[in-house]
mmCIF file with all atom_site columns, C-alpha atoms and ligand atoms in Angstrom:
data_model
loop_
_atom_site.group_PDB
_atom_site.id
_atom_site.type_symbol
_atom_site.label_atom_id
_atom_site.label_alt_id
_atom_site.label_comp_id
_atom_site.label_asym_id
_atom_site.label_entity_id
_atom_site.label_seq_id
_atom_site.pdbx_PDB_ins_code
_atom_site.Cartn_x
_atom_site.Cartn_y
_atom_site.Cartn_z
_atom_site.occupancy
_atom_site.B_iso_or_equiv
_atom_site.pdbx_formal_charge
_atom_site.auth_seq_id
_atom_site.auth_comp_id
_atom_site.auth_asym_id
_atom_site.auth_atom_id
_atom_site.pdbx_PDB_model_num
ATOM   1   C  CA  . MET W 1 1   ? 400.025 121.317 70.018  1.00 0.00 ? 1   MET W CA  1
ATOM   2   C  CA  . ASN W 1 2   ? 400.262 120.662 73.456  1.00 0.00 ? 2   ASN W CA  1
ATOM   3   C  CA  . TYR W 1 3   ? 398.013 119.527 76.615  1.00 0.00 ? 3   TYR W CA  1
ATOM   4   C  CA  . SER W 1 4   ? 397.900 122.710 78.393  1.00 0.00 ? 4   SER W CA  1
ATOM   5   C  CA  . LYS W 1 5   ? 397.844 124.605 74.647  1.00 0.00 ? 5   LYS W CA  1
ATOM   6   C  CA  . MET W 1 6   ? 394.409 122.090 73.215  1.00 0.00 ? 6   MET W CA  1
ATOM   7   C  CA  . LYS W 1 7   ? 392.706 123.157 77.006  1.00 0.00 ? 7   LYS W CA  1
ATOM   8   C  CA  . SER W 1 8   ? 392.986 126.386 76.217  1.00 0.00 ? 8   SER W CA  1
ATOM   9   C  CA  . VAL W 1 9   ? 391.908 126.301 72.962  1.00 0.00 ? 9   VAL W CA  1
ATOM   10  C  CA  . LEU W 1 10  ? 389.556 124.088 74.369  1.00 0.00 ? 10  LEU W CA  1
ATOM   11  C  CA  . ALA W 1 11  ? 388.445 127.108 76.787  1.00 0.00 ? 11  ALA W CA  1
ATOM   12  C  CA  . LEU W 1 12  ? 387.899 129.181 74.678  1.00 0.00 ? 12  LEU W CA  1
ATOM   13  C  CA  . LEU W 1 13  ? 385.513 127.247 72.443  1.00 0.00 ? 13  LEU W CA  1
ATOM   14  C  CA  . THR W 1 14  ? 383.468 126.772 75.403  1.00 0.00 ? 14  THR W CA  1
ATOM   15  C  CA  . ILE W 1 15  ? 383.607 130.383 76.511  1.00 0.00 ? 15  ILE W CA  1
ATOM   16  C  CA  . SER W 1 16  ? 382.048 131.186 72.290  1.00 0.00 ? 16  SER W CA  1
ATOM   17  C  CA  . GLY W 1 17  ? 379.690 129.062 72.393  1.00 0.00 ? 17  GLY W CA  1
ATOM   18  C  CA  . ALA W 1 18  ? 378.356 130.141 76.046  1.00 0.00 ? 18  ALA W CA  1
ATOM   19  C  CA  . LEU W 1 19  ? 378.709 134.112 74.211  1.00 0.00 ? 19  LEU W CA  1
ATOM   20  C  CA  . LEU W 1 20  ? 376.433 132.353 71.264  1.00 0.00 ? 20  LEU W CA  1
ATOM   21  C  CA  . ILE W 1 21  ? 374.317 130.816 73.250  1.00 0.00 ? 21  ILE W CA  1
ATOM   22  C  CA  . SER W 1 22  ? 373.512 134.215 75.233  1.00 0.00 ? 22  SER W CA  1
ATOM   23  C  CA  . CYS W 1 23  ? 373.138 135.878 72.006  1.00 0.00 ? 23  CYS W CA  1
ATOM   24  C  CA  . ASN W 1 24  ? 370.549 134.261 71.089  1.00 0.00 ? 24  ASN W CA  1
ATOM   25  C  CA  . LYS W 1 25  ? 368.899 134.360 73.765  1.00 0.00 ? 25  LYS W CA  1
ATOM   26  C  CA  . THR W 1 26  ? 369.423 137.952 74.226  1.00 0.00 ? 26  THR W CA  1
ATOM   27  C  CA  . GLU W 1 27  ? 367.853 137.853 70.674  1.00 0.00 ? 27  GLU W CA  1
ATOM   28  C  CA  . GLN W 1 28  ? 364.475 135.625 71.811  1.00 0.00 ? 28  GLN W CA  1
ATOM   29  C  CA  . THR W 1 29  ? 363.903 138.083 73.773  1.00 0.00 ? 29  THR W CA  1
ATOM   30  C  CA  . GLU W 1 30  ? 363.971 141.041 72.677  1.00 0.00 ? 30  GLU W CA  1
ATOM   31  C  CA  . ALA W 1 31  ? 362.131 138.884 69.794  1.00 0.00 ? 31  ALA W CA  1
ATOM   32  C  CA  . VAL W 1 32  ? 359.169 138.472 72.464  1.00 0.00 ? 32  VAL W CA  1
ATOM   33  C  CA  . THR W 1 33  ? 358.803 141.519 74.249  1.00 0.00 ? 33  THR W CA  1
ATOM   34  C  CA  . ASP W 1 34  ? 358.874 143.929 70.757  1.00 0.00 ? 34  ASP W CA  1
ATOM   35  C  CA  . ALA W 1 35  ? 354.652 141.958 70.119  1.00 0.00 ? 35  ALA W CA  1
ATOM   36  C  CA  . PRO W 1 36  ? 353.010 143.842 72.612  1.00 0.00 ? 36  PRO W CA  1
ATOM   37  C  CA  . VAL W 1 37  ? 355.608 146.521 72.367  1.00 0.00 ? 37  VAL W CA  1
ATOM   38  C  CA  . GLU W 1 38  ? 354.158 146.826 68.831  1.00 0.00 ? 38  GLU W CA  1
ATOM   39  C  CA  . THR W 1 39  ? 350.694 146.240 70.278  1.00 0.00 ? 39  THR W CA  1
ATOM   40  C  CA  . VAL W 1 40  ? 350.422 148.867 71.628  1.00 0.00 ? 40  VAL W CA  1
ATOM   41  C  CA  . ALA W 1 41  ? 351.565 151.317 69.816  1.00 0.00 ? 41  ALA W CA  1
ATOM   42  C  CA  . THR W 1 42  ? 348.158 149.783 67.326  1.00 0.00 ? 42  THR W CA  1
ATOM   43  C  CA  . ASP W 1 43  ? 345.900 151.280 69.880  1.00 0.00 ? 43  ASP W CA  1
ATOM   44  C  CA  . GLY W 1 44  ? 347.568 154.911 69.675  1.00 0.00 ? 44  GLY W CA  1
ATOM   45  C  CA  . ALA W 1 45  ? 347.440 158.601 71.279  1.00 0.00 ? 45  ALA W CA  1
ATOM   46  C  CA  . ALA W 1 46  ? 345.709 157.090 74.168  1.00 0.00 ? 46  ALA W CA  1
ATOM   47  C  CA  . ASP W 1 47  ? 347.884 154.474 75.201  1.00 0.00 ? 47  ASP W CA  1
ATOM   48  C  CA  . ALA W 1 48  ? 350.408 157.201 75.005  1.00 0.00 ? 48  ALA W CA  1
ATOM   49  C  CA  . ALA W 1 49  ? 347.707 158.867 77.005  1.00 0.00 ? 49  ALA W CA  1
ATOM   50  C  CA  . ALA W 1 50  ? 347.667 156.252 80.212  1.00 0.00 ? 50  ALA W CA  1
ATOM   51  C  CA  . LYS W 1 51  ? 351.235 156.492 80.420  1.00 0.00 ? 51  LYS W CA  1
ATOM   52  C  CA  . GLN W 1 52  ? 351.950 159.656 81.298  1.00 0.00 ? 52  GLN W CA  1
ATOM   53  C  CA  . ASP W 1 53  ? 351.500 160.691 85.032  1.00 0.00 ? 53  ASP W CA  1
ATOM   54  C  CA  . THR W 1 54  ? 349.731 164.134 84.607  1.00 0.00 ? 54  THR W CA  1
ATOM   55  C  CA  . ILE W 1 55  ? 347.379 165.343 82.556  1.00 0.00 ? 55  ILE W CA  1
ATOM   56  C  CA  . ASN W 1 56  ? 346.784 168.981 81.251  1.00 0.00 ? 56  ASN W CA  1
ATOM   57  C  CA  . ILE W 1 57  ? 342.703 169.922 80.429  1.00 0.00 ? 57  ILE W CA  1
ATOM   58  C  CA  . THR W 1 58  ? 341.766 172.719 79.305  1.00 0.00 ? 58  THR W CA  1
ATOM   59  C  CA  . LEU W 1 59  ? 337.964 173.643 80.016  1.00 0.00 ? 59  LEU W CA  1
ATOM   60  C  CA  . ASN W 1 60  ? 336.007 177.114 78.766  1.00 0.00 ? 60  ASN W CA  1
ATOM   61  C  CA  . GLY W 1 61  ? 333.620 178.301 79.641  1.00 0.00 ? 61  GLY W CA  1
ATOM   62  C  CA  . ASN W 1 62  ? 331.643 180.832 77.655  1.00 0.00 ? 62  ASN W CA  1
ATOM   63  C  CA  . ASP W 1 63  ? 328.589 183.757 78.199  1.00 0.00 ? 63  ASP W CA  1
ATOM   64  C  CA  . LYS W 1 64  ? 325.845 181.462 76.340  1.00 0.00 ? 64  LYS W CA  1
ATOM   65  C  CA  . MET W 1 65  ? 325.761 179.339 79.683  1.00 0.00 ? 65  MET W CA  1
ATOM   66  C  CA  . GLN W 1 66  ? 328.419 177.101 78.503  1.00 0.00 ? 66  GLN W CA  1
ATOM   67  C  CA  . TYR W 1 67  ? 331.216 174.579 78.685  1.00 0.00 ? 67  TYR W CA  1
ATOM   68  C  CA  . ASP W 1 68  ? 333.132 173.095 75.471  1.00 0.00 ? 68  ASP W CA  1
ATOM   69  C  CA  . LEU W 1 69  ? 334.411 170.147 76.729  1.00 0.00 ? 69  LEU W CA  1
ATOM   70  C  CA  . SER W 1 70  ? 331.075 167.000 77.682  1.00 0.00 ? 70  SER W CA  1
ATOM   71  C  CA  . GLU W 1 71  ? 333.298 164.563 78.801  1.00 0.00 ? 71  GLU W CA  1
ATOM   72  C  CA  . ILE W 1 72  ? 337.085 164.716 80.321  1.00 0.00 ? 72  ILE W CA  1
ATOM   73  C  CA  . ASP W 1 73  ? 338.993 161.189 80.368  1.00 0.00 ? 73  ASP W CA  1
ATOM   74  C  CA  . VAL W 1 74  ? 341.701 161.406 82.204  1.00 0.00 ? 74  VAL W CA  1
ATOM   75  C  CA  . TYR W 1 75  ? 343.029 157.485 83.858  1.00 0.00 ? 75  TYR W CA  1
ATOM   76  C  CA  . GLU W 1 76  ? 343.758 155.868 87.325  1.00 0.00 ? 76  GLU W CA  1
ATOM   77  C  CA  . GLY W 1 77  ? 346.169 157.464 89.439  1.00 0.00 ? 77  GLY W CA  1
ATOM   78  C  CA  . GLN W 1 78  ? 347.244 160.262 87.185  1.00 0.00 ? 78  GLN W CA  1
ATOM   79  C  CA  . THR W 1 79  ? 347.603 163.649 88.541  1.00 0.00 ? 79  THR W CA  1
ATOM   80  C  CA  . VAL W 1 80  ? 344.564 165.989 86.759  1.00 0.00 ? 80  VAL W CA  1
ATOM   81  C  CA  . VAL W 1 81  ? 345.837 169.321 85.667  1.00 0.00 ? 81  VAL W CA  1
ATOM   82  C  CA  . LEU W 1 82  ? 342.861 171.640 85.118  1.00 0.00 ? 82  LEU W CA  1
ATOM   83  C  CA  . THR W 1 83  ? 342.317 174.994 84.035  1.00 0.00 ? 83  THR W CA  1
ATOM   84  C  CA  . LEU W 1 84  ? 339.231 176.350 83.924  1.00 0.00 ? 84  LEU W CA  1
ATOM   85  C  CA  . ASN W 1 85  ? 338.964 179.628 81.764  1.00 0.00 ? 85  ASN W CA  1
ATOM   86  C  CA  . HIS W 1 86  ? 335.461 181.401 81.168  1.00 0.00 ? 86  HIS W CA  1
ATOM   87  C  CA  . THR W 1 87  ? 336.241 183.156 77.844  1.00 0.00 ? 87  THR W CA  1
ATOM   88  C  CA  . GLY W 1 88  ? 333.689 185.777 78.005  1.00 0.00 ? 88  GLY W CA  1
ATOM   89  C  CA  . THR W 1 89  ? 333.530 189.690 79.695  1.00 0.00 ? 89  THR W CA  1
ATOM   90  C  CA  . MET W 1 90  ? 330.138 189.138 81.137  1.00 0.00 ? 90  MET W CA  1
ATOM   91  C  CA  . PRO W 1 91  ? 331.447 189.648 85.632  1.00 0.00 ? 91  PRO W CA  1
ATOM   92  C  CA  . VAL W 1 92  ? 330.855 186.976 87.893  1.00 0.00 ? 92  VAL W CA  1
ATOM   93  C  CA  . ALA W 1 93  ? 327.784 187.980 89.997  1.00 0.00 ? 93  ALA W CA  1
ATOM   94  C  CA  . SER W 1 94  ? 325.265 187.796 86.555  1.00 0.00 ? 94  SER W CA  1
ATOM   95  C  CA  . MET W 1 95  ? 327.955 184.910 84.460  1.00 0.00 ? 95  MET W CA  1
ATOM   96  C  CA  . GLY W 1 96  ? 329.963 183.358 86.962  1.00 0.00 ? 96  GLY W CA  1
ATOM   97  C  CA  . HIS W 1 97  ? 330.792 179.763 86.360  1.00 0.00 ? 97  HIS W CA  1
ATOM   98  C  CA  . ASN W 1 98  ? 332.749 177.305 87.963  1.00 0.00 ? 98  ASN W CA  1
ATOM   99  C  CA  . PHE W 1 99  ? 334.224 173.670 88.471  1.00 0.00 ? 99  PHE W CA  1
ATOM   100 C  CA  . VAL W 1 100 ? 332.832 171.113 91.034  1.00 0.00 ? 100 VAL W CA  1
ATOM   101 C  CA  . LEU W 1 101 ? 334.153 167.614 90.254  1.00 0.00 ? 101 LEU W CA  1
ATOM   102 C  CA  . LEU W 1 102 ? 331.409 165.066 92.702  1.00 0.00 ? 102 LEU W CA  1
ATOM   103 C  CA  . LYS W 1 103 ? 330.894 162.071 94.242  1.00 0.00 ? 103 LYS W CA  1
ATOM   104 C  CA  . ASN W 1 104 ? 329.352 158.869 92.748  1.00 0.00 ? 104 ASN W CA  1
ATOM   105 C  CA  . GLY W 1 105 ? 326.153 159.105 93.925  1.00 0.00 ? 105 GLY W CA  1
ATOM   106 C  CA  . THR W 1 106 ? 325.679 162.929 94.331  1.00 0.00 ? 106 THR W CA  1
ATOM   107 C  CA  . ASP W 1 107 ? 322.193 164.513 93.257  1.00 0.00 ? 107 ASP W CA  1
ATOM   108 C  CA  . LEU W 1 108 ? 323.265 167.106 90.918  1.00 0.00 ? 108 LEU W CA  1
ATOM   109 C  CA  . GLU W 1 109 ? 319.646 169.133 91.664  1.00 0.00 ? 109 GLU W CA  1
ATOM   110 C  CA  . LYS W 1 110 ? 319.798 168.543 95.174  1.00 0.00 ? 110 LYS W CA  1
ATOM   111 C  CA  . PHE W 1 111 ? 323.800 169.748 95.085  1.00 0.00 ? 111 PHE W CA  1
ATOM   112 C  CA  . GLU W 1 112 ? 323.044 172.325 93.030  1.00 0.00 ? 112 GLU W CA  1
ATOM   113 C  CA  . ALA W 1 113 ? 320.144 173.675 95.867  1.00 0.00 ? 113 ALA W CA  1
ATOM   114 C  CA  . GLU W 1 114 ? 322.922 173.709 98.752  1.00 0.00 ? 114 GLU W CA  1
ATOM   115 C  CA  . ALA W 1 115 ? 325.333 174.994 96.328  1.00 0.00 ? 115 ALA W CA  1
ATOM   116 C  CA  . ALA W 1 116 ? 323.200 178.880 95.801  1.00 0.00 ? 116 ALA W CA  1
ATOM   117 C  CA  . LYS W 1 117 ? 323.181 178.905 99.528  1.00 0.00 ? 117 LYS W CA  1
ATOM   118 C  CA  . ALA W 1 118 ? 326.931 179.398 98.911  1.00 0.00 ? 118 ALA W CA  1
ATOM   119 C  CA  . GLN W 1 119 ? 327.150 182.585 97.296  1.00 0.00 ? 119 GLN W CA  1
ATOM   120 C  CA  . LYS W 1 120 ? 329.820 183.984 99.279  1.00 0.00 ? 120 LYS W CA  1
ATOM   121 C  CA  . GLU W 1 121 ? 331.987 181.325 99.042  1.00 0.00 ? 121 GLU W CA  1
ATOM   122 C  CA  . GLY W 1 122 ? 331.424 181.229 95.977  1.00 0.00 ? 122 GLY W CA  1
ATOM   123 C  CA  . TYR W 1 123 ? 328.947 178.502 95.289  1.00 0.00 ? 123 TYR W CA  1
ATOM   124 C  CA  . ILE W 1 124 ? 330.453 175.463 96.795  1.00 0.00 ? 124 ILE W CA  1
ATOM   125 C  CA  . PRO W 1 125 ? 328.566 174.811 99.519  1.00 0.00 ? 125 PRO W CA  1
ATOM   126 C  CA  . ALA W 1 126 ? 329.944 173.983 103.027 1.00 0.00 ? 126 ALA W CA  1
ATOM   127 C  CA  . ASP W 1 127 ? 329.221 170.733 103.578 1.00 0.00 ? 127 ASP W CA  1
ATOM   128 C  CA  . THR W 1 128 ? 331.631 169.356 100.696 1.00 0.00 ? 128 THR W CA  1
ATOM   129 C  CA  . SER W 1 129 ? 331.977 165.744 101.605 1.00 0.00 ? 129 SER W CA  1
ATOM   130 C  CA  . GLU W 1 130 ? 330.838 165.927 98.076  1.00 0.00 ? 130 GLU W CA  1
ATOM   131 C  CA  . ILE W 1 131 ? 333.150 167.764 96.037  1.00 0.00 ? 131 ILE W CA  1
ATOM   132 C  CA  . ILE W 1 132 ? 336.086 165.833 94.454  1.00 0.00 ? 132 ILE W CA  1
ATOM   133 C  CA  . ALA W 1 133 ? 337.248 169.621 93.328  1.00 0.00 ? 133 ALA W CA  1
ATOM   134 C  CA  . HIS W 1 134 ? 336.503 172.121 92.234  1.00 0.00 ? 134 HIS W CA  1
ATOM   135 C  CA  . THR W 1 135 ? 337.923 175.698 90.679  1.00 0.00 ? 135 THR W CA  1
ATOM   136 C  CA  . LYS W 1 136 ? 336.369 179.185 91.973  1.00 0.00 ? 136 LYS W CA  1
ATOM   137 C  CA  . LEU W 1 137 ? 333.838 180.816 90.329  1.00 0.00 ? 137 LEU W CA  1
ATOM   138 C  CA  . LEU W 1 138 ? 334.741 183.291 87.390  1.00 0.00 ? 138 LEU W CA  1
ATOM   139 C  CA  . GLY W 1 139 ? 334.227 186.390 85.796  1.00 0.00 ? 139 GLY W CA  1
ATOM   140 C  CA  . GLY W 1 140 ? 335.136 187.162 81.934  1.00 0.00 ? 140 GLY W CA  1
ATOM   141 C  CA  . GLY W 1 141 ? 337.771 186.624 81.383  1.00 0.00 ? 141 GLY W CA  1
ATOM   142 C  CA  . GLU W 1 142 ? 339.879 184.745 84.625  1.00 0.00 ? 142 GLU W CA  1
ATOM   143 C  CA  . SER W 1 143 ? 340.742 181.861 84.658  1.00 0.00 ? 143 SER W CA  1
ATOM   144 C  CA  . ASP W 1 144 ? 341.600 179.115 87.875  1.00 0.00 ? 144 ASP W CA  1
ATOM   145 C  CA  . THR W 1 145 ? 343.635 175.947 87.792  1.00 0.00 ? 145 THR W CA  1
ATOM   146 C  CA  . ILE W 1 146 ? 343.758 172.947 89.546  1.00 0.00 ? 146 ILE W CA  1
ATOM   147 C  CA  . THR W 1 147 ? 345.506 170.239 90.549  1.00 0.00 ? 147 THR W CA  1
ATOM   148 C  CA  . PHE W 1 148 ? 344.507 166.397 91.963  1.00 0.00 ? 148 PHE W CA  1
ATOM   149 C  CA  . GLN W 1 149 ? 344.815 163.460 92.031  1.00 0.00 ? 149 GLN W CA  1
ATOM   150 C  CA  . ALA W 1 150 ? 342.311 160.764 89.627  1.00 0.00 ? 150 ALA W CA  1
ATOM   151 C  CA  . PRO W 1 151 ? 340.087 159.777 91.555  1.00 0.00 ? 151 PRO W CA  1
ATOM   152 C  CA  . ALA W 1 152 ? 339.365 155.769 91.250  1.00 0.00 ? 152 ALA W CA  1
ATOM   153 C  CA  . LYS W 1 153 ? 337.734 153.902 87.903  1.00 0.00 ? 153 LYS W CA  1
ATOM   154 C  CA  . GLY W 1 154 ? 334.485 154.561 86.907  1.00 0.00 ? 154 GLY W CA  1
ATOM   155 C  CA  . THR W 1 155 ? 332.320 157.759 85.555  1.00 0.00 ? 155 THR W CA  1
ATOM   156 C  CA  . TYR W 1 156 ? 331.567 161.452 87.670  1.00 0.00 ? 156 TYR W CA  1
ATOM   157 C  CA  . ASP W 1 157 ? 328.870 163.526 87.222  1.00 0.00 ? 157 ASP W CA  1
ATOM   158 C  CA  . TYR W 1 158 ? 331.615 167.581 87.364  1.00 0.00 ? 158 TYR W CA  1
ATOM   159 C  CA  . MET W 1 159 ? 328.657 170.149 86.961  1.00 0.00 ? 159 MET W CA  1
ATOM   160 C  CA  . CYS W 1 160 ? 328.918 174.340 87.186  1.00 0.00 ? 160 CYS W CA  1
ATOM   161 C  CA  . SER W 1 161 ? 327.619 174.932 90.875  1.00 0.00 ? 161 SER W CA  1
ATOM   162 C  CA  . PHE W 1 162 ? 326.396 179.021 89.318  1.00 0.00 ? 162 PHE W CA  1
ATOM   163 C  CA  . PRO W 1 163 ? 322.359 178.192 90.737  1.00 0.00 ? 163 PRO W CA  1
ATOM   164 C  CA  . GLY W 1 164 ? 320.848 177.834 87.525  1.00 0.00 ? 164 GLY W CA  1
ATOM   165 C  CA  . HIS W 1 165 ? 324.021 176.504 85.127  1.00 0.00 ? 165 HIS W CA  1
ATOM   166 C  CA  . TYR W 1 166 ? 324.445 172.417 85.771  1.00 0.00 ? 166 TYR W CA  1
ATOM   167 C  CA  . SER W 1 167 ? 321.737 172.416 83.863  1.00 0.00 ? 167 SER W CA  1
ATOM   168 C  CA  . MET W 1 168 ? 323.852 173.368 79.795  1.00 0.00 ? 168 MET W CA  1
ATOM   169 C  CA  . MET W 1 169 ? 327.111 173.204 81.969  1.00 0.00 ? 169 MET W CA  1
ATOM   170 C  CA  . LYS W 1 170 ? 327.742 169.599 83.101  1.00 0.00 ? 170 LYS W CA  1
ATOM   171 C  CA  . GLY W 1 171 ? 329.842 166.624 81.604  1.00 0.00 ? 171 GLY W CA  1
ATOM   172 C  CA  . LYS W 1 172 ? 331.223 163.693 82.662  1.00 0.00 ? 172 LYS W CA  1
ATOM   173 C  CA  . PHE W 1 173 ? 334.022 162.894 83.861  1.00 0.00 ? 173 PHE W CA  1
ATOM   174 C  CA  . ASN W 1 174 ? 335.375 159.339 83.171  1.00 0.00 ? 174 ASN W CA  1
ATOM   175 C  CA  . VAL W 1 175 ? 338.495 157.967 84.631  1.00 0.00 ? 175 VAL W CA  1
ATOM   176 C  CA  . LYS W 1 176 ? 339.677 155.196 82.632  1.00 0.00 ? 176 LYS W CA  1
HETATM 177 CU CU1 . CU  X 2 .   ? 328.898 178.898 85.439  1.00 0.00 ? 201 CU  X CU1 1
#
């Protein structure tokens, strides 16, 4: 073996050595990043939901003046696509339902009193400063879908603003 041949063998050894080291490094890095992923996986569906940009919510209201959800959970930053279905058959004039999401600190009783004055506007008061999002007022068999950004982390109230409904038709909108 002459000198130049030896040099190239040495070079090869150095390269394969470097490759081995880099392979080990990759494995180690993977092993480290694997651990938290597994931890998250055990938390299940809630974390999967947290990763979605958009969350679809279906809320039903019936002729007995009831929503089918008393709590709605979303995550901060999510786009909320909420569909309200009126699953009953009664007309909007006697059993109208909507979904009104209110800012923190809103007095539901006062809000309802203001809403009651706005029959022509589907019981959405002229001053909308306390409203984050709302659907149309629906009669039996109707649906409305709205899209809005989840507000900052916190717990918010939602209600139906049809006169007399909010005592039964209300719930908590939790932004996690
Ligand atoms: Cu209602």
